[in-house]
Each structure stands twice: as C-alpha cells, then as structure tokens.
CSV table of C-alpha atoms in Angstrom, one decimal:
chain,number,residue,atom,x,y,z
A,170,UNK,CA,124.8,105.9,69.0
A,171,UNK,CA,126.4,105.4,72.5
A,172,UNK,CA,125.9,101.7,73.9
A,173,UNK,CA,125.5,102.1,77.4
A,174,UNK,CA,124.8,98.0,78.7
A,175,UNK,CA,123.7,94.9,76.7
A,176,UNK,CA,122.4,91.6,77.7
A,177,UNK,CA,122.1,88.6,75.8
A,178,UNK,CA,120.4,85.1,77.1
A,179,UNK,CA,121.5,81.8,75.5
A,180,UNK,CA,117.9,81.9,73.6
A,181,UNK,CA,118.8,84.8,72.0
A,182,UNK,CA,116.2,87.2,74.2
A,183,UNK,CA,117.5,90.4,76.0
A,184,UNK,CA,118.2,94.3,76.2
A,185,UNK,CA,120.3,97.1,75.2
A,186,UNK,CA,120.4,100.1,76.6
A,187,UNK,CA,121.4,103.0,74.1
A,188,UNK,CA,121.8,106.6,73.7
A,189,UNK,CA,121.0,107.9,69.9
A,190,UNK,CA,123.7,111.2,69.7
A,191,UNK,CA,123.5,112.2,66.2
A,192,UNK,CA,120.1,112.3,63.6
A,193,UNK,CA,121.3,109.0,61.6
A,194,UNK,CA,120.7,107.1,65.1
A,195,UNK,CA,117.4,108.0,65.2
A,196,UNK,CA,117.0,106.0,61.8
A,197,UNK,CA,119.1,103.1,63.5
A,198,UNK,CA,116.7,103.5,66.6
A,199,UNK,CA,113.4,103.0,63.5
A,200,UNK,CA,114.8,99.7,62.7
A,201,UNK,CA,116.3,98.1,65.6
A,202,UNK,CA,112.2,99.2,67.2
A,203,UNK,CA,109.5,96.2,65.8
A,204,UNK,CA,106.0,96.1,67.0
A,205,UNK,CA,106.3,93.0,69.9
A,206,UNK,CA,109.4,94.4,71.5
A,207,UNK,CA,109.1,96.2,75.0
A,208,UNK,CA,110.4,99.6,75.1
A,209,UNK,CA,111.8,101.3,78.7
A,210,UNK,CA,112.6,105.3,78.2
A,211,UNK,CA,111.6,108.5,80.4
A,212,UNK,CA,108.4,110.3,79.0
A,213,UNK,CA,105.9,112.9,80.1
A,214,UNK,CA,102.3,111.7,81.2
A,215,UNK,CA,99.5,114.1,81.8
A,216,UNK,CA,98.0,113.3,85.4
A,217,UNK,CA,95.0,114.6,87.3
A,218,UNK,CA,95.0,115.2,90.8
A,219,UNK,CA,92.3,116.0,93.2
A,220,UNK,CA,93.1,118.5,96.3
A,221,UNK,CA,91.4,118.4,99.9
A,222,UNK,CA,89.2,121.1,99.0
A,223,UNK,CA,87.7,118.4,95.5
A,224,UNK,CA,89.4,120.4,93.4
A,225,UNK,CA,91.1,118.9,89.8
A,226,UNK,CA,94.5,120.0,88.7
A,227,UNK,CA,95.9,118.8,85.6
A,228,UNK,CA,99.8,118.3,85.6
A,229,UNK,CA,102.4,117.1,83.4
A,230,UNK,CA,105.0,114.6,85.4
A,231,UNK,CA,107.9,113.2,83.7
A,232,UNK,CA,108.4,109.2,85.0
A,233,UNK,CA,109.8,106.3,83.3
A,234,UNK,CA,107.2,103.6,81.2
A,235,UNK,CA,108.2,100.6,80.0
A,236,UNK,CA,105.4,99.8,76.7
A,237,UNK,CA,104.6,96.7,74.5
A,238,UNK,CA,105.5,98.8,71.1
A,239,UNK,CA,102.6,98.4,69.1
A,240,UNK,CA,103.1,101.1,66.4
A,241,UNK,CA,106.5,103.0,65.1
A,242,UNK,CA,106.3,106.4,63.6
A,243,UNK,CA,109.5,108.4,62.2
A,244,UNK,CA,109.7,111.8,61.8
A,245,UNK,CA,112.2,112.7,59.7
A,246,UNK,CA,112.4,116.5,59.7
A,247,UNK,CA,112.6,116.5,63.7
A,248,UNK,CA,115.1,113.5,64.0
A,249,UNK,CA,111.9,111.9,66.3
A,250,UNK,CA,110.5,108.3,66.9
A,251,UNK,CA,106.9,108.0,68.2
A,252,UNK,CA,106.7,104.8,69.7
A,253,UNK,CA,103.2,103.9,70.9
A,254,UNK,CA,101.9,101.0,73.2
A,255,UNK,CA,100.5,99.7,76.4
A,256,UNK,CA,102.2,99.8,79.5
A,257,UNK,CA,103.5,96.6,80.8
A,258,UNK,CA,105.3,97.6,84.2
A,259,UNK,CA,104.0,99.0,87.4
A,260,UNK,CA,103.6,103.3,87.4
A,261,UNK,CA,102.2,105.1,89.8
A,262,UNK,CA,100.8,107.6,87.5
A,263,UNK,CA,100.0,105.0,84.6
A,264,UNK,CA,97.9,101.9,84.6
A,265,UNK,CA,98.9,98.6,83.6
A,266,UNK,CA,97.6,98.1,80.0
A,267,UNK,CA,97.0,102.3,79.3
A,268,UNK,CA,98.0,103.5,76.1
A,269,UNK,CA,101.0,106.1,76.0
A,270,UNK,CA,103.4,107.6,73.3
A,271,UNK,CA,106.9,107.6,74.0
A,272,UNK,CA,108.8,110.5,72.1
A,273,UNK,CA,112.2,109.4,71.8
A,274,UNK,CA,114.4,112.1,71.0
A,275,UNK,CA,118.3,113.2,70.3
A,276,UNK,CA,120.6,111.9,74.0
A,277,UNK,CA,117.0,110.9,75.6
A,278,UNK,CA,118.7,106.9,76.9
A,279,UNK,CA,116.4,104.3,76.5
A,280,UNK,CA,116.1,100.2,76.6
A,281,UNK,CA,114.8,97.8,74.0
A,282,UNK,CA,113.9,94.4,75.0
A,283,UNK,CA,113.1,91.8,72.4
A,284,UNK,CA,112.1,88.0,72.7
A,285,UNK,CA,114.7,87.1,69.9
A,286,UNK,CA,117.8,89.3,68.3
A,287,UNK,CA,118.5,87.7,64.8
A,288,UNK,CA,121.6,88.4,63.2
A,289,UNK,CA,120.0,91.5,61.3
A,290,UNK,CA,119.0,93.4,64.5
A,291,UNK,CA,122.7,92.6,66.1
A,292,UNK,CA,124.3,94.1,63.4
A,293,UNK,CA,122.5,97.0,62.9
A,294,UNK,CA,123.8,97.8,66.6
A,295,UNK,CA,127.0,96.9,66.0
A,296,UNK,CA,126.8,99.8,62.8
A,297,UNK,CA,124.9,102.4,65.0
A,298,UNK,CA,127.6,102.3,67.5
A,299,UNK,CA,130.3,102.4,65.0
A,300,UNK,CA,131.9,105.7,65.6
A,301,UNK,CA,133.1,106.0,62.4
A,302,UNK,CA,129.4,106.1,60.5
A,303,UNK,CA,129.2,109.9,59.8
A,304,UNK,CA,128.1,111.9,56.8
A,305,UNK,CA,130.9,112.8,54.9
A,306,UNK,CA,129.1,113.3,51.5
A,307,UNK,CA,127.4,116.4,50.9
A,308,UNK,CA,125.6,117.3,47.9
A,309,UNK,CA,124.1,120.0,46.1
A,310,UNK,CA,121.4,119.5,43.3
A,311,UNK,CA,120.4,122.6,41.1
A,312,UNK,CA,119.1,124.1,38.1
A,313,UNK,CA,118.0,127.7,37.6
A,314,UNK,CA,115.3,128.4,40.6
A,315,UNK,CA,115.9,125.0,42.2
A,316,UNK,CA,117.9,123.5,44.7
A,317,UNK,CA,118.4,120.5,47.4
A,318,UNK,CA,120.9,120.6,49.9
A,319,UNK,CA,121.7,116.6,50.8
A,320,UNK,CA,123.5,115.2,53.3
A,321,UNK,CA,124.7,111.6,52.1
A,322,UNK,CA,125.3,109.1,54.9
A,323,UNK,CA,125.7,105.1,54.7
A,324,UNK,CA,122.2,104.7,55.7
A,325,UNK,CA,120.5,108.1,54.6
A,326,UNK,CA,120.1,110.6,52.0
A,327,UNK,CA,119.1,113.6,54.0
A,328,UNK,CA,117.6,117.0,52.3
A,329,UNK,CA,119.1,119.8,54.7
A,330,UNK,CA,117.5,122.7,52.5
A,331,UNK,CA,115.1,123.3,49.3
A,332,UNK,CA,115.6,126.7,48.1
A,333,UNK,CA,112.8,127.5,45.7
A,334,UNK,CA,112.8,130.5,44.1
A,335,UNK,CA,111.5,132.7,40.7
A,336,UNK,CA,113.9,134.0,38.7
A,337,UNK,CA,112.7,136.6,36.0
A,338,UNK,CA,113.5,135.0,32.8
A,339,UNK,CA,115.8,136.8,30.3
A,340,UNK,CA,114.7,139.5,27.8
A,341,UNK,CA,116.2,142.0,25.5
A,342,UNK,CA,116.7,145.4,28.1
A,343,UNK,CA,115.3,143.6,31.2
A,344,UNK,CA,119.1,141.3,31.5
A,345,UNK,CA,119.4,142.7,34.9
A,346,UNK,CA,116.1,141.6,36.6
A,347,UNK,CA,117.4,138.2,35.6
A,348,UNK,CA,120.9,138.4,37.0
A,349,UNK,CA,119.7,140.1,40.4
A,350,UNK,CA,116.8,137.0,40.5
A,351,UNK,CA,119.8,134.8,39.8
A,352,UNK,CA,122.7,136.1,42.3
A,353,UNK,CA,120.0,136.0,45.2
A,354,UNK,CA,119.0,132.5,44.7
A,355,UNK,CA,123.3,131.7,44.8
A,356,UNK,CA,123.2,133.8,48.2
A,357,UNK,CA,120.1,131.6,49.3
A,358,UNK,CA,122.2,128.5,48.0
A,359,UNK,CA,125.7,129.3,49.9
A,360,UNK,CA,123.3,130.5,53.3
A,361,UNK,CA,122.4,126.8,53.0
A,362,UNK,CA,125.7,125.4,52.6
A,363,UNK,CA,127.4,127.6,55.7
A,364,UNK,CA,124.4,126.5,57.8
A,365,UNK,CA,123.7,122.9,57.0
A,366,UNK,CA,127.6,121.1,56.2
A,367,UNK,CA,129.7,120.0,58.5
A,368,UNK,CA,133.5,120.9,56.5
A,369,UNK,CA,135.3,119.2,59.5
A,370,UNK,CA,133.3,115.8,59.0
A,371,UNK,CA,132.4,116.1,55.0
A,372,UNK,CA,135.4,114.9,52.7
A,373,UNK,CA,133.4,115.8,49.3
A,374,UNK,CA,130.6,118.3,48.2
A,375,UNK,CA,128.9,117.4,44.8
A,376,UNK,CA,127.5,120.4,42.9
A,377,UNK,CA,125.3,118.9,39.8
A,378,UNK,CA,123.7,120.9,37.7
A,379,UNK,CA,122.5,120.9,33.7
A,380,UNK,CA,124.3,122.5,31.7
A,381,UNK,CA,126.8,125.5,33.3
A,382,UNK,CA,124.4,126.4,36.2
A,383,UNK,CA,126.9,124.7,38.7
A,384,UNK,CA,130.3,126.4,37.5
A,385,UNK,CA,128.3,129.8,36.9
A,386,UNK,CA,127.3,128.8,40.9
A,387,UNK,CA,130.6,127.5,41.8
A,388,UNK,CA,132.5,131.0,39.9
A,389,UNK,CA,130.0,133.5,42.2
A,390,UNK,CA,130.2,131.1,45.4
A,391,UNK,CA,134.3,131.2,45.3
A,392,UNK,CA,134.2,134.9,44.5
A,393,UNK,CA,131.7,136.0,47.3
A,394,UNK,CA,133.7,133.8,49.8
A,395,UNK,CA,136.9,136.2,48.9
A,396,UNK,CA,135.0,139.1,49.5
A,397,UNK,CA,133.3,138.4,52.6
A,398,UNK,CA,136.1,136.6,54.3
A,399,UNK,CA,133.9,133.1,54.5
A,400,UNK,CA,137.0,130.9,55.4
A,401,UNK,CA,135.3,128.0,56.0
A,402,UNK,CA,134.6,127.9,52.1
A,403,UNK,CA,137.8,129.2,51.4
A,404,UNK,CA,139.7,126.5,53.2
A,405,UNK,CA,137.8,123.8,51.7
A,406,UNK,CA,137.5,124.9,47.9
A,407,UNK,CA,139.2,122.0,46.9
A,408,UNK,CA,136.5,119.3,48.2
A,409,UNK,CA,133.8,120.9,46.0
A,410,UNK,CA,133.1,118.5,42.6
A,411,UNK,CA,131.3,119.7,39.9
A,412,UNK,CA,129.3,116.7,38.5
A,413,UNK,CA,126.7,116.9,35.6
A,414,UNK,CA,122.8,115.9,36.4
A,415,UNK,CA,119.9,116.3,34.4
A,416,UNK,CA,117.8,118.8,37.4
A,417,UNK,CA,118.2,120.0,40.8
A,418,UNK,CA,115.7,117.6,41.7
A,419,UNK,CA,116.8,114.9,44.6
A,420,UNK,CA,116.0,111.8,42.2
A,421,UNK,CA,118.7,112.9,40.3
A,422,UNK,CA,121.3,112.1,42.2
A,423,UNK,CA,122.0,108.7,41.4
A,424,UNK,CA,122.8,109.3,38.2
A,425,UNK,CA,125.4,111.8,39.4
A,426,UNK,CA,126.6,108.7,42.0
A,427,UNK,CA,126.3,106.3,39.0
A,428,UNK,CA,129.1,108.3,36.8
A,429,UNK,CA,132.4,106.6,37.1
A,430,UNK,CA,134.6,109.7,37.1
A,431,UNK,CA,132.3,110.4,40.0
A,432,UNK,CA,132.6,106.9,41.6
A,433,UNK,CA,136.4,107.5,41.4
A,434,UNK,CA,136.4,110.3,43.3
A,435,UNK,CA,134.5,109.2,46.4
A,436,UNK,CA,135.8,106.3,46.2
A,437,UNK,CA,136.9,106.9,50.3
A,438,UNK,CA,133.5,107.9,51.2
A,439,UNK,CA,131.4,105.0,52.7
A,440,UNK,CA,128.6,105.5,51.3
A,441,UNK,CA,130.0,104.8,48.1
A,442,UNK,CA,130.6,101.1,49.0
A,443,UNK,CA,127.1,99.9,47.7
A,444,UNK,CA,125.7,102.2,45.3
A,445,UNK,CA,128.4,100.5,42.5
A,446,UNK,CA,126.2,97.1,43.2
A,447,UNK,CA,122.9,98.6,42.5
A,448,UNK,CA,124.0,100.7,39.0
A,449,UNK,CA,125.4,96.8,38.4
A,450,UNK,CA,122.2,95.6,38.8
A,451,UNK,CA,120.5,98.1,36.7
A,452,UNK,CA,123.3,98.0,33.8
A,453,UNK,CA,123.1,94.1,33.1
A,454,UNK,CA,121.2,93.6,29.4
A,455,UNK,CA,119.7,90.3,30.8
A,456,UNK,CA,119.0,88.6,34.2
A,457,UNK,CA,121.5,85.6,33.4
A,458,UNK,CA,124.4,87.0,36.6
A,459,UNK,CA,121.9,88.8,38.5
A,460,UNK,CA,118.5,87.9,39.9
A,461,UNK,CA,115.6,90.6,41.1
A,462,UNK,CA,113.1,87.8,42.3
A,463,UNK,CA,113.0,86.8,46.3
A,464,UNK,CA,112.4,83.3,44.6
A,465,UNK,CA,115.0,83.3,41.9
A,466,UNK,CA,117.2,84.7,44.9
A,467,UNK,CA,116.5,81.7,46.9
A,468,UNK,CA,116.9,78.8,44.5
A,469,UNK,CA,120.1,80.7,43.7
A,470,UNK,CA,121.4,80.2,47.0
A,471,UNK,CA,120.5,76.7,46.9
A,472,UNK,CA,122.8,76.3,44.2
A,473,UNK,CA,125.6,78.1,46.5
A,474,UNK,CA,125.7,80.7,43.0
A,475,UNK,CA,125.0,84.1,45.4
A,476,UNK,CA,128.1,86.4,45.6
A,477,UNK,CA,126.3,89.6,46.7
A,478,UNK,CA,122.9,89.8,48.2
A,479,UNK,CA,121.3,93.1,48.3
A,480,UNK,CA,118.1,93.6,50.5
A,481,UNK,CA,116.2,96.8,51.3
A,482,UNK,CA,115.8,97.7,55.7
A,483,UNK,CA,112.0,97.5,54.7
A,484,UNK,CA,112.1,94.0,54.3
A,485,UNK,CA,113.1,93.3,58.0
A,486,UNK,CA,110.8,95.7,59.5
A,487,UNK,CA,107.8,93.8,58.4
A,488,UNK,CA,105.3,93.4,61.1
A,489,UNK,CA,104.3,89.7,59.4
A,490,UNK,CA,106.7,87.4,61.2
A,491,UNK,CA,107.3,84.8,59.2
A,492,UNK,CA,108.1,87.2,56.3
A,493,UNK,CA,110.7,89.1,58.8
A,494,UNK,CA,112.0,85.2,59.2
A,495,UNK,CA,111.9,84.4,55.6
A,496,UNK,CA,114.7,87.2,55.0
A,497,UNK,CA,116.8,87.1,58.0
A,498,UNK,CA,117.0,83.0,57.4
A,499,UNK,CA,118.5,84.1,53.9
A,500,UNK,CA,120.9,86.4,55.2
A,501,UNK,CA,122.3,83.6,57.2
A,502,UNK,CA,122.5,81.4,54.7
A,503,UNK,CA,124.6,83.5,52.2
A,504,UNK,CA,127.1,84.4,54.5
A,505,UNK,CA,127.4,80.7,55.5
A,506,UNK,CA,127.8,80.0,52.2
A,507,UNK,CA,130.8,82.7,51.7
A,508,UNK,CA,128.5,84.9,49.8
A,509,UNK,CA,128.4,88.7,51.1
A,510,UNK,CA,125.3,90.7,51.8
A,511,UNK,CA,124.5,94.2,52.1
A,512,UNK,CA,121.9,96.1,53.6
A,513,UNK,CA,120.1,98.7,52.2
A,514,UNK,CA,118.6,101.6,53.1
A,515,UNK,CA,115.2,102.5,52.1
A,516,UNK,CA,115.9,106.6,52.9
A,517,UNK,CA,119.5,106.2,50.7
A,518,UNK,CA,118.9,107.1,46.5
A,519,UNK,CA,120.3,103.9,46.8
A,520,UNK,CA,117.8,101.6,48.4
A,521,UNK,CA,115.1,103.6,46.7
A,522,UNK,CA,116.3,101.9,43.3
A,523,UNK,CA,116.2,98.5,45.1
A,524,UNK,CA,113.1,99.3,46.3
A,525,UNK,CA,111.7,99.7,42.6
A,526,UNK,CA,112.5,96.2,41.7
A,527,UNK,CA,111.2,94.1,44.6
A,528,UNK,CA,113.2,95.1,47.5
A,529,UNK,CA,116.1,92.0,47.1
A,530,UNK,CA,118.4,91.0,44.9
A,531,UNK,CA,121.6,88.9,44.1
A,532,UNK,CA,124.1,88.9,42.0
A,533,UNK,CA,125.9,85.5,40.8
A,534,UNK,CA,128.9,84.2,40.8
A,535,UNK,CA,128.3,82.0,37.6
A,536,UNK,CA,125.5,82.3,35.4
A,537,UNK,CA,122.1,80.2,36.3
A,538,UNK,CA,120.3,80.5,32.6
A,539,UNK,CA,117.5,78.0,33.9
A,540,UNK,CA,116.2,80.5,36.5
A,541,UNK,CA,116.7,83.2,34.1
A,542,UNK,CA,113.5,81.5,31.5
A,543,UNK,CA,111.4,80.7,34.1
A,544,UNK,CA,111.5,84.2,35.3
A,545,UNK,CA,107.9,85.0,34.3
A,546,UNK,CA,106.0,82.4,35.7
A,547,UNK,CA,107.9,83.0,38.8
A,548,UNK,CA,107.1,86.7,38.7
A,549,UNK,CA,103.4,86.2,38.3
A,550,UNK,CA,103.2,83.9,41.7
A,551,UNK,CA,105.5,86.8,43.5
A,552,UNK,CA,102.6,89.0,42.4
C-alpha cells in the first residue's frame, strides 16, 4: 500500500489518501473502510442524455464521487472492495443523496475520511504501508486427488489453486491407470506452483501430506524439473519443507504451523510471529494463565496481569459503535499498561482458531485462579 497524503486534526478527524499495489492491501483497504466514513475514489456512473432531436442515449462516464459508506463487501477471489453509499459532494452527473457502488480495485487511488482514527485504524496503516509485509510463506496441502495451493501472509491465508482430481484406485493388473491418474494430478500440482509462487519473495514452501504422498510428490516434482529445464524449481529446491498433516484440506494447516520442528524452521517468516500465541492458548490444561472471555480479559487488565492480548480484525469492524469502542479502549489500556497486543486476522488459520473461542484473548503474566472459577457464570452472561 502506497501512502500518498495524510491529514490529521487535533480531534483526531481526517483523511488519507492511499494506493492499494498488491492483493493483501485490498484486505487492509476492508478494515481501515467502516460504515460512517466518507469515501473519495474515481468510479463509472451510467448517465442518460437527451439530444436536440428528444432522443435518449445511455453512457457510461467515469467521474469522481465522494459516498457516506454505508455497506462494505470483499471479494476475495478478485482482490475487490464494493463500497456502497450515498453521495455527499456536488457531481454533475450524480445527485446529492443517490446511491452508487464504488469498485475499488488494484492502483485505483482513493481517500478515506473518518470523524475519529483510534489507535487500531492508525496502525493498520502504518502495517499496510510497511513495505516489508509480503507473502513469504507458501504452502502446499495434499493427499491423493486433493490439493490447495496457499499463500501465507501476516494478515492472510490465501488459496492460489484447488486441484481436484480422480485418480483410479489401485488393482491387481490395472497398477498403471493408477500411476498415469497419479503423475497427472503432480503435473496439475507443479502447473500451480510455477504459476501462483513468487520464489523471489517466498523464503519457505510447505509440502504436507499423510503419509508419503508429499515425498512421493516432492521425488517426481524434482525429477520433472531436471528434465524439463524448470530452473526456477531447480534453484530453489532447498526452500521446499516436507511437513506431515493429516489431509490436503486448508484446515489442516495449522496443525502443520503448530509442529515445533516446523516453527523452527520459519522461524524468519512473519507470519510465524503469532501463530506460537494461539497453539499456546489452545495447549494450556486449564484457564488459570490464559483467559478466552472479553470479561475475564477485562477484569484481567484491571489487575495489570495481561502480557499478551490477542483479538480477531472482526472485532473492530463491528458496525455497533460502542462495541468497536469497547475493544479499541482495551487495546489502549494494555499497552499502557506494558502488556503487548496482537491483531489478528480473521482470513489467517490463525485468527480462524481465535475466532472459535470468542474472538479475544489474553494470556497472563501471573496466574488469576479467582477469575478462573467464576468462569461459567461469566460465560453464560457473554452468551
């Protein structure tokens, strides 16, 4: 994400002007855009015109709108925000107060104006336009007939490519229908690979498989590489990492990011710098040094106990504003209080887990036993 301008009053109200250059920006884009904020951008409107002669043409213009943002909508195969609202600034080919969609799009410039930036929206620009936040994770999830081709970012676990394919099972005198099913579903696999990683940006490819499916993959991918000259595999064999999973399915990579011979080997990719917290969460027998209630969370911090928060990005795109106010006041109490926090994403394997508890959690610096027994009454009032 390129930051063109920014402008900041002393009640905290103002712009920025960005530039979203790569697909994780459009993400960025989702949650820096709430419902409330005014959005400026260049768009196509439909107009009608009527000749001399009475006659009605219909046209398609391209001007610039600025809209009260009144719905967000993310399209994640096309990398495209839909941002829908009324128009709030003089056009000459849209009325005040008409409805229009705004399709923001890859290096399309536009300008957010909010009443308020709290601490949450500033940082997530000060991460967009961090020019080191690139994908440099790739992974590659199968078993026989099934595959996902990910792309793991801080932010975003991104499926490139599903290859889906039926491979004739084995039988006695029918061994090669099997292996010619099999070979062509590993030259659907390494198509994938050429077309969807980035071997100048990616510092690690996990291959998980059950069983031997990934080095039987891995021994046919390095020889057909030889053969046909494929250097850019051939120059990078040593970032591949064979990993064990139970499926090819994408929910199974977090137990492939959860293995600590795993963990030591990404150890210098970024994304790797949270996921460590939430298998911590997940591994503790009781909730005595970690907490999975907003509440428990809160009294926690009270007690100046919070070493870690972790919240999900859902929780500050909530359109209830006192709820959005709730979190963000959190968030700036922990880190006055030393603590650190981390933001999670709710398209990362990662955040998905957080998501499954109740989209925040801490873990403590000492151990709080008393919130620990009143955990079910305090569960029943968050339900």
């Amino acid at each position: 994400m390129k930051l063109i301008a920014k402008n900041f009053e002393k009640d905290s109200s103002g712009s920025v002007v960005l530039v979203p250059d790569e697909a994780e920006d459009m993400w960025h884009a989702y949650n820096l855009i709430a419902v409330g904020d005014h959005l400026r951008s260049t768009t196509i409107r439909r107009v009608q015109t009527e000749s001399a002669t009475g006659s009605v043409s219909s046209n398609k213009v391209r001007t610039t709108l600025c809209i009260a943002v009144a719905r967000v909508e993310f399209d994640t195969q096309a990398c495209m925000l839909r941002i829908n609202g009324r128009n709030v600034q003089e056009n000459q080919y849209v009325k005040m107060g008409a409805y229009h969609t705004i399709d923001l799009e890859l290096n399309r410039k536009f300008t957010l104006i909010k009443e308020y930036w709290d601490i949450i929206a500033l940082e997530r620009v000060e991460m967009a336009c961090d020019p080191a936040q690139h994908a440099d994770l790739g992974a590659i999830l199968l078993h026989e007939g099934l595959c996902h081709i990910c792309l793991v970012t801080s932010s975003m676990t991104i499926v490139r490519a599903k290859i889906d394919m039926n491979i004739p099972r084995k039988r006695k005198g029918f061994c090669g229908q099997h292996d010619k099913g099999l070979f062509k579903f590993y030259d659907a696999i390494i198509q994938g690979i050429l077309r969807h990683i980035n071997f100048e940006v990616i510092k690690c490819i996990l291959v998980a498989s059950p069983g031997f499916v990934k080095d039987q993959f891995c021994d046919y991918m390095f020889q057909q590489a030889v053969k046909n000259d494929w250097k850019a595999i051939i120059d990078n064999k040593s970032k591949f990492l064979l990993a064990h999973s139970s499926s090819g399915h994408k929910h199974s990579l977090k137990e492939v990011l959860a293995d600590p011979t795993v963990t030591a080997r990404l150890a210098d990719t970024k994304k790797n710098r949270c996921f460590g917290e939430i298998v911590q969460i997940f591994n503790r027998a009781s909730v005595i040094s970690s907490l999975i209630s907003v509440t428990h969370v809160e009294k926690a911090n009270e007690a100046l106990a919070i070493e870690t928060l972790l919240v999900t990005d859902e929780l500050f795109r909530s359109t209830d504003l006192p709820t959005r106010k709730r979190y963000v006041k959190l968030v700036e109490s922990v880190k006055e209080n030393g603590g650190e926090v981390r933001v999670f994403s709710s398209l990362h394997v990662s955040g998905e887990q957080l998501g499954q508890l109740s989209g925040v959690a801490a873990i403590l610096r000492f151990p709080m036993p008393d919130i620990a027994d009143d955990e079910g009454s305090a569960d029943s009032e968050e339900d």
